[in-house]
């Protein structure tokens, strides 16, 4: 029998925190994290209307191209969890397809974020579960193991721990540690208001460059290069 290590569960987050995160674009969340925390190379498989995602991570580490541990994770997740899968970034074989997504949705998962590829893309896109991955492959997964659940993983070059907050939208996926949530909420509204003003100015053809000269050390020359 193939081994699957299972770490203890972490405390559940307040649903109000998840609801507030769901209203924030990933760009705003990342900016409050010093413009870091993004999972590189992962894209939404589902459309924009289903691509909004927020919830605590249920972490899975699996052998590339194998989804035995993913099925065990689906058996253990709680409603609202985001299944975050470290599949080693492999793109030669899918680690999930329509059936995995249907099972995850039936157990109340908030979404799936996979550092690997999926298959049955058209069916997944028509489903009810937000799914992010590196792409697609028609090759199906093995079910041999081993795996690890609720342990620390790396997805898209970003560390993820069980219970970290996952936020996704059409721009991608961002990871936020629980101890940074207050920082995110403190700065998000101010930045949103600032961006709204900048967008309004841009649409009106008003270009404010007052900040530019202070940010750039300009050197004027008196001849052509």
PDB file of C-alpha atoms in Angstrom:
ATOM      1  CA  UNK A   1       0.000   0.000   0.000  1.00  0.00           C
ATOM      2  CA  UNK A   2       1.380   3.418  -0.950  1.00  0.00           C
ATOM      3  CA  UNK A   3       1.982   5.831   1.874  1.00  0.00           C
ATOM      4  CA  UNK A   4       0.042   9.081   2.284  1.00  0.00           C
ATOM      5  CA  UNK A   5       1.156  11.280   5.181  1.00  0.00           C
ATOM      6  CA  UNK A   6      -1.607  13.368   6.755  1.00  0.00           C
ATOM      7  CA  UNK A   7      -0.860  16.334   9.006  1.00  0.00           C
ATOM      8  CA  UNK A   8      -3.329  17.751  11.560  1.00  0.00           C
ATOM      9  CA  UNK A   9      -6.056  20.133  10.472  1.00  0.00           C
ATOM     10  CA  UNK A  10      -5.711  23.854  11.125  1.00  0.00           C
ATOM     11  CA  UNK A  11      -8.387  26.105  12.677  1.00  0.00           C
ATOM     12  CA  UNK A  12     -11.144  27.266  10.346  1.00  0.00           C
ATOM     13  CA  UNK A  13     -11.099  30.960   9.340  1.00  0.00           C
ATOM     14  CA  UNK A  14     -13.930  33.373   9.971  1.00  0.00           C
ATOM     15  CA  UNK A  15     -16.213  33.340   6.923  1.00  0.00           C
ATOM     16  CA  UNK A  16     -16.358  37.145   6.992  1.00  0.00           C
ATOM     17  CA  UNK A  17     -12.631  37.234   6.214  1.00  0.00           C
ATOM     18  CA  UNK A  18     -13.119  34.951   3.217  1.00  0.00           C
ATOM     19  CA  UNK A  19     -16.040  37.054   1.991  1.00  0.00           C
ATOM     20  CA  UNK A  20     -13.980  40.251   2.150  1.00  0.00           C
ATOM     21  CA  UNK A  21     -11.078  38.618   0.305  1.00  0.00           C
ATOM     22  CA  UNK A  22     -13.437  37.410  -2.418  1.00  0.00           C
ATOM     23  CA  UNK A  23     -14.293  41.046  -3.168  1.00  0.00           C
ATOM     24  CA  UNK A  24     -10.651  42.063  -3.719  1.00  0.00           C
ATOM     25  CA  UNK A  25      -8.796  41.697  -7.027  1.00  0.00           C
ATOM     26  CA  UNK A  26      -5.627  39.613  -6.869  1.00  0.00           C
ATOM     27  CA  UNK A  27      -3.712  42.687  -8.039  1.00  0.00           C
ATOM     28  CA  UNK A  28      -4.742  44.596  -4.929  1.00  0.00           C
ATOM     29  CA  UNK A  29      -4.000  41.663  -2.616  1.00  0.00           C
ATOM     30  CA  UNK A  30      -0.550  41.175  -4.119  1.00  0.00           C
ATOM     31  CA  UNK A  31       0.254  44.884  -3.910  1.00  0.00           C
ATOM     32  CA  UNK A  32      -0.426  44.808  -0.171  1.00  0.00           C
ATOM     33  CA  UNK A  33       2.060  41.913   0.047  1.00  0.00           C
ATOM     34  CA  UNK A  34       4.863  44.022  -1.421  1.00  0.00           C
ATOM     35  CA  UNK A  35       3.785  42.867  -4.901  1.00  0.00           C
ATOM     36  CA  UNK A  36       4.595  39.260  -4.101  1.00  0.00           C
ATOM     37  CA  UNK A  37       2.659  36.064  -3.345  1.00  0.00           C
ATOM     38  CA  UNK A  38       1.571  35.175  -6.896  1.00  0.00           C
ATOM     39  CA  UNK A  39       1.652  31.609  -8.206  1.00  0.00           C
ATOM     40  CA  UNK A  40       3.611  31.900 -11.445  1.00  0.00           C
ATOM     41  CA  UNK A  41       2.414  30.083 -14.543  1.00  0.00           C
ATOM     42  CA  UNK A  42      -1.077  29.161 -13.332  1.00  0.00           C
ATOM     43  CA  UNK A  43      -4.134  30.311 -15.266  1.00  0.00           C
ATOM     44  CA  UNK A  44      -7.897  29.962 -14.858  1.00  0.00           C
ATOM     45  CA  UNK A  45      -9.375  27.000 -16.718  1.00  0.00           C
ATOM     46  CA  UNK A  46     -12.912  28.116 -15.988  1.00  0.00           C
ATOM     47  CA  UNK A  47     -14.358  31.359 -17.374  1.00  0.00           C
ATOM     48  CA  UNK A  48     -14.301  34.788 -15.676  1.00  0.00           C
ATOM     49  CA  UNK A  49     -17.727  34.281 -14.136  1.00  0.00           C
ATOM     50  CA  UNK A  50     -16.420  31.235 -12.243  1.00  0.00           C
ATOM     51  CA  UNK A  51     -12.853  32.396 -11.798  1.00  0.00           C
ATOM     52  CA  UNK A  52     -13.363  34.370  -8.595  1.00  0.00           C
ATOM     53  CA  UNK A  53     -11.929  32.308  -5.779  1.00  0.00           C
ATOM     54  CA  UNK A  54     -11.183  32.798  -2.082  1.00  0.00           C
ATOM     55  CA  UNK A  55     -10.741  30.376   0.783  1.00  0.00           C
ATOM     56  CA  UNK A  56      -8.286  28.551   3.031  1.00  0.00           C
ATOM     57  CA  UNK A  57      -5.824  26.152   1.435  1.00  0.00           C
ATOM     58  CA  UNK A  58      -6.076  22.402   1.845  1.00  0.00           C
ATOM     59  CA  UNK A  59      -2.590  21.448   0.694  1.00  0.00           C
ATOM     60  CA  UNK A  60      -1.720  18.321  -1.276  1.00  0.00           C
ATOM     61  CA  UNK A  61       1.673  17.084  -2.422  1.00  0.00           C
ATOM     62  CA  UNK A  62       1.565  14.340  -5.000  1.00  0.00           C
ATOM     63  CA  UNK A  63       3.927  12.558  -7.338  1.00  0.00           C
ATOM     64  CA  UNK A  64       3.804  14.285 -10.752  1.00  0.00           C
ATOM     65  CA  UNK A  65       1.116  12.698 -12.907  1.00  0.00           C
ATOM     66  CA  UNK A  66      -0.531  10.876  -9.990  1.00  0.00           C
ATOM     67  CA  UNK A  67      -3.792  11.765  -8.207  1.00  0.00           C
ATOM     68  CA  UNK A  68      -4.198   9.118  -5.510  1.00  0.00           C
ATOM     69  CA  UNK A  69      -3.492  11.676  -2.767  1.00  0.00           C
ATOM     70  CA  UNK A  70      -5.908  14.124  -4.403  1.00  0.00           C
ATOM     71  CA  UNK A  71      -8.768  11.681  -3.957  1.00  0.00           C
ATOM     72  CA  UNK A  72      -7.897  11.257  -0.279  1.00  0.00           C
ATOM     73  CA  UNK A  73      -7.820  15.045   0.091  1.00  0.00           C
ATOM     74  CA  UNK A  74     -11.306  15.291  -1.406  1.00  0.00           C
ATOM     75  CA  UNK A  75     -12.445  12.801   1.215  1.00  0.00           C
ATOM     76  CA  UNK A  76     -11.107  15.076   3.981  1.00  0.00           C
ATOM     77  CA  UNK A  77     -11.812  18.623   2.837  1.00  0.00           C
ATOM     78  CA  UNK A  78     -14.370  20.829   4.532  1.00  0.00           C
ATOM     79  CA  UNK A  79     -16.788  23.122   2.695  1.00  0.00           C
ATOM     80  CA  UNK A  80     -15.009  26.273   1.576  1.00  0.00           C
ATOM     81  CA  UNK A  81     -11.542  24.727   1.333  1.00  0.00           C
ATOM     82  CA  UNK A  82      -9.430  25.378  -1.752  1.00  0.00           C
ATOM     83  CA  UNK A  83      -7.654  22.234  -2.908  1.00  0.00           C
ATOM     84  CA  UNK A  84      -4.079  23.395  -3.591  1.00  0.00           C
ATOM     85  CA  UNK A  85      -2.032  20.719  -5.319  1.00  0.00           C
ATOM     86  CA  UNK A  86       1.747  20.554  -5.632  1.00  0.00           C
ATOM     87  CA  UNK A  87       2.158  18.342  -8.683  1.00  0.00           C
ATOM     88  CA  UNK A  88       5.718  19.421  -9.312  1.00  0.00           C
ATOM     89  CA  UNK A  89       4.690  21.657 -12.188  1.00  0.00           C
ATOM     90  CA  UNK A  90       4.667  18.668 -14.561  1.00  0.00           C
ATOM     91  CA  UNK A  91       2.875  19.294 -17.854  1.00  0.00           C
ATOM     92  CA  UNK A  92       3.154  15.893 -19.533  1.00  0.00           C
ATOM     93  CA  UNK A  93       0.206  14.218 -17.764  1.00  0.00           C
ATOM     94  CA  UNK A  94      -2.995  15.538 -16.203  1.00  0.00           C
ATOM     95  CA  UNK A  95      -3.422  15.161 -12.454  1.00  0.00           C
ATOM     96  CA  UNK A  96      -7.131  16.017 -12.477  1.00  0.00           C
ATOM     97  CA  UNK A  97     -10.081  15.997 -14.829  1.00  0.00           C
ATOM     98  CA  UNK A  98     -13.825  16.433 -14.839  1.00  0.00           C
ATOM     99  CA  UNK A  99     -14.450  13.573 -12.388  1.00  0.00           C
ATOM    100  CA  UNK A 100     -12.052  14.962  -9.775  1.00  0.00           C
ATOM    101  CA  UNK A 101     -13.632  18.400 -10.138  1.00  0.00           C
ATOM    102  CA  UNK A 102     -17.152  16.998  -9.760  1.00  0.00           C
ATOM    103  CA  UNK A 103     -16.176  15.089  -6.615  1.00  0.00           C
ATOM    104  CA  UNK A 104     -14.453  18.157  -5.148  1.00  0.00           C
ATOM    105  CA  UNK A 105     -17.479  20.337  -5.885  1.00  0.00           C
ATOM    106  CA  UNK A 106     -19.840  17.808  -4.294  1.00  0.00           C
ATOM    107  CA  UNK A 107     -17.752  17.937  -1.093  1.00  0.00           C
ATOM    108  CA  UNK A 108     -18.036  21.722  -0.961  1.00  0.00           C
ATOM    109  CA  UNK A 109     -14.597  22.716  -2.241  1.00  0.00           C
ATOM    110  CA  UNK A 110     -14.280  26.396  -3.121  1.00  0.00           C
ATOM    111  CA  UNK A 111     -11.922  25.603  -5.987  1.00  0.00           C
ATOM    112  CA  UNK A 112      -8.872  23.721  -7.226  1.00  0.00           C
ATOM    113  CA  UNK A 113      -5.424  25.200  -7.801  1.00  0.00           C
ATOM    114  CA  UNK A 114      -3.041  22.705  -9.395  1.00  0.00           C
ATOM    115  CA  UNK A 115       0.655  23.070 -10.139  1.00  0.00           C
ATOM    116  CA  UNK A 116       0.283  20.734 -13.082  1.00  0.00           C
ATOM    117  CA  UNK A 117      -2.150  20.250 -15.937  1.00  0.00           C
ATOM    118  CA  UNK A 118      -5.720  19.016 -16.194  1.00  0.00           C
ATOM    119  CA  UNK A 119      -7.867  17.340 -18.839  1.00  0.00           C
ATOM    120  CA  UNK A 120     -11.539  17.491 -19.853  1.00  0.00           C
ATOM    121  CA  UNK A 121     -11.048  21.227 -20.151  1.00  0.00           C
ATOM    122  CA  UNK A 122     -14.337  21.922 -21.950  1.00  0.00           C
ATOM    123  CA  UNK A 123     -16.296  20.029 -19.289  1.00  0.00           C
ATOM    124  CA  UNK A 124     -14.414  21.722 -16.453  1.00  0.00           C
ATOM    125  CA  UNK A 125     -15.110  25.114 -18.030  1.00  0.00           C
ATOM    126  CA  UNK A 126     -18.832  24.326 -18.021  1.00  0.00           C
ATOM    127  CA  UNK A 127     -18.748  23.196 -14.394  1.00  0.00           C
ATOM    128  CA  UNK A 128     -19.401  25.060 -11.171  1.00  0.00           C
ATOM    129  CA  UNK A 129     -15.922  24.922  -9.640  1.00  0.00           C
ATOM    130  CA  UNK A 130     -13.147  27.503 -10.193  1.00  0.00           C
ATOM    131  CA  UNK A 131     -10.067  25.642 -11.457  1.00  0.00           C
ATOM    132  CA  UNK A 132      -6.548  26.972 -12.037  1.00  0.00           C
ATOM    133  CA  UNK A 133      -3.717  24.992 -13.620  1.00  0.00           C
ATOM    134  CA  UNK A 134      -0.740  25.255 -15.959  1.00  0.00           C
ATOM    135  CA  UNK A 135      -2.659  23.995 -18.960  1.00  0.00           C
ATOM    136  CA  UNK A 136      -4.084  20.788 -20.366  1.00  0.00           C
ATOM    137  CA  UNK A 137      -3.074  17.312 -21.485  1.00  0.00           C
ATOM    138  CA  UNK A 138      -5.231  14.417 -22.694  1.00  0.00           C
ATOM    139  CA  UNK A 139      -3.072  11.894 -20.829  1.00  0.00           C
ATOM    140  CA  UNK A 140      -4.732  10.620 -17.676  1.00  0.00           C
ATOM    141  CA  UNK A 141      -3.194  10.338 -14.205  1.00  0.00           C
ATOM    142  CA  UNK A 142      -1.870   7.317 -12.384  1.00  0.00           C
ATOM    143  CA  UNK A 143      -3.251   6.306  -8.986  1.00  0.00           C
ATOM    144  CA  UNK A 144      -0.153   4.904  -7.342  1.00  0.00           C
ATOM    145  CA  UNK A 145       0.905   7.519  -4.770  1.00  0.00           C
ATOM    146  CA  UNK A 146       2.673   8.438  -2.615  1.00  0.00           C
ATOM    147  CA  UNK A 147       1.372  11.741  -1.276  1.00  0.00           C
ATOM    148  CA  UNK A 148       1.160  14.155   1.629  1.00  0.00           C
ATOM    149  CA  UNK A 149      -1.816  16.144   2.910  1.00  0.00           C
ATOM    150  CA  UNK A 150      -1.931  19.388   4.922  1.00  0.00           C
ATOM    151  CA  UNK A 151       1.848  19.763   4.758  1.00  0.00           C
ATOM    152  CA  UNK A 152       3.903  22.678   3.383  1.00  0.00           C
ATOM    153  CA  UNK A 153       4.079  22.775  -0.407  1.00  0.00           C
ATOM    154  CA  UNK A 154       5.299  24.970  -3.246  1.00  0.00           C
ATOM    155  CA  UNK A 155       2.933  25.933  -6.072  1.00  0.00           C
ATOM    156  CA  UNK A 156       4.018  28.147  -8.940  1.00  0.00           C
ATOM    157  CA  UNK A 157       7.191  29.008  -7.073  1.00  0.00           C
ATOM    158  CA  UNK A 158       5.295  30.229  -4.003  1.00  0.00           C
ATOM    159  CA  UNK A 159       5.232  28.536  -0.608  1.00  0.00           C
ATOM    160  CA  UNK A 160       1.793  27.494   0.630  1.00  0.00           C
ATOM    161  CA  UNK A 161       0.906  26.220   4.089  1.00  0.00           C
ATOM    162  CA  UNK A 162      -2.273  24.536   5.216  1.00  0.00           C
ATOM    163  CA  UNK A 163      -4.758  27.290   6.092  1.00  0.00           C
ATOM    164  CA  UNK A 164      -3.111  30.045   4.045  1.00  0.00           C
ATOM    165  CA  UNK A 165      -5.649  32.157   2.183  1.00  0.00           C
ATOM    166  CA  UNK A 166      -5.935  31.600  -1.556  1.00  0.00           C
ATOM    167  CA  UNK A 167      -7.357  34.361  -3.776  1.00  0.00           C
ATOM    168  CA  UNK A 168      -7.916  33.865  -7.498  1.00  0.00           C
ATOM    169  CA  UNK A 169      -9.390  35.774 -10.430  1.00  0.00           C
ATOM    170  CA  UNK A 170      -8.708  36.055 -14.185  1.00  0.00           C
ATOM    171  CA  UNK A 171      -5.262  37.550 -13.447  1.00  0.00           C
ATOM    172  CA  UNK A 172      -4.125  34.443 -11.550  1.00  0.00           C
ATOM    173  CA  UNK A 173      -3.738  33.219  -7.964  1.00  0.00           C
ATOM    174  CA  UNK A 174      -2.219  34.879  -4.888  1.00  0.00           C
ATOM    175  CA  UNK A 175      -1.355  33.345  -1.506  1.00  0.00           C
ATOM    176  CA  UNK A 176      -1.778  35.342   1.705  1.00  0.00           C
ATOM    177  CA  UNK A 177      -0.684  34.137   5.109  1.00  0.00           C
ATOM    178  CA  UNK A 178      -3.255  34.619   7.874  1.00  0.00           C
ATOM    179  CA  UNK A 179      -0.957  36.979   9.767  1.00  0.00           C
ATOM    180  CA  UNK A 180      -0.996  39.377   6.782  1.00  0.00           C
ATOM    181  CA  UNK A 181      -4.766  39.661   6.415  1.00  0.00           C
ATOM    182  CA  UNK A 182      -5.051  42.804   8.562  1.00  0.00           C
ATOM    183  CA  UNK A 183      -2.346  44.481   6.440  1.00  0.00           C
ATOM    184  CA  UNK A 184      -4.217  43.579   3.271  1.00  0.00           C
ATOM    185  CA  UNK A 185      -7.537  44.973   4.439  1.00  0.00           C
ATOM    186  CA  UNK A 186      -5.888  48.104   5.877  1.00  0.00           C
ATOM    187  CA  UNK A 187      -4.345  49.114   2.555  1.00  0.00           C
ATOM    188  CA  UNK A 188      -6.777  47.690   0.024  1.00  0.00           C
ATOM    189  CA  UNK A 189      -9.537  50.293   0.194  1.00  0.00           C
ATOM    190  CA  UNK A 190      -7.108  53.198  -0.045  1.00  0.00           C
ATOM    191  CA  UNK A 191      -5.430  51.657  -3.084  1.00  0.00           C
ATOM    192  CA  UNK A 192      -8.766  50.884  -4.757  1.00  0.00           C
ATOM    193  CA  UNK A 193      -9.837  54.510  -4.317  1.00  0.00           C
ATOM    194  CA  UNK A 194      -6.515  55.764  -5.705  1.00  0.00           C
ATOM    195  CA  UNK A 195      -6.787  53.487  -8.750  1.00  0.00           C
ATOM    196  CA  UNK A 196     -10.346  54.619  -9.409  1.00  0.00           C
ATOM    197  CA  UNK A 197      -9.127  58.233  -9.513  1.00  0.00           C
ATOM    198  CA  UNK A 198      -6.290  57.312 -11.862  1.00  0.00           C
ATOM    199  CA  UNK A 199      -8.657  55.414 -14.162  1.00  0.00           C
ATOM    200  CA  UNK A 200     -11.062  58.357 -14.254  1.00  0.00           C
ATOM    201  CA  UNK A 201      -8.177  60.706 -15.149  1.00  0.00           C
ATOM    202  CA  UNK A 202      -6.938  58.348 -17.878  1.00  0.00           C
ATOM    203  CA  UNK A 203     -10.396  58.093 -19.424  1.00  0.00           C
ATOM    204  CA  UNK A 204     -10.641  61.878 -19.405  1.00  0.00           C
ATOM    205  CA  UNK A 205      -7.280  62.211 -21.121  1.00  0.00           C
ATOM    206  CA  UNK A 206      -5.632  63.735 -18.065  1.00  0.00           C
ATOM    207  CA  UNK A 207      -2.054  62.562 -17.554  1.00  0.00           C
ATOM    208  CA  UNK A 208      -0.617  63.430 -14.150  1.00  0.00           C
ATOM    209  CA  UNK A 209       3.166  63.040 -14.255  1.00  0.00           C
ATOM    210  CA  UNK A 210       3.923  64.989 -11.103  1.00  0.00           C
ATOM    211  CA  UNK A 211       5.212  61.819  -9.455  1.00  0.00           C
ATOM    212  CA  UNK A 212       7.433  60.878 -12.397  1.00  0.00           C
ATOM    213  CA  UNK A 213      10.209  63.450 -12.115  1.00  0.00           C
ATOM    214  CA  UNK A 214      10.601  62.638  -8.428  1.00  0.00           C
ATOM    215  CA  UNK A 215      10.917  58.931  -9.241  1.00  0.00           C
ATOM    216  CA  UNK A 216      13.370  59.239 -12.150  1.00  0.00           C
ATOM    217  CA  UNK A 217      16.838  60.841 -12.072  1.00  0.00           C
ATOM    218  CA  UNK A 218      16.756  62.712 -15.384  1.00  0.00           C
ATOM    219  CA  UNK A 219      19.877  63.833 -17.219  1.00  0.00           C
ATOM    220  CA  UNK A 220      19.325  66.295 -20.107  1.00  0.00           C
ATOM    221  CA  UNK A 221      21.810  66.169 -23.002  1.00  0.00           C
ATOM    222  CA  UNK A 222      22.444  68.880 -25.609  1.00  0.00           C
ATOM    223  CA  UNK A 223      23.322  66.666 -28.553  1.00  0.00           C
ATOM    224  CA  UNK A 224      21.832  63.829 -30.551  1.00  0.00           C
ATOM    225  CA  UNK A 225      23.193  60.339 -29.822  1.00  0.00           C
TER     226      UNK A 225
END
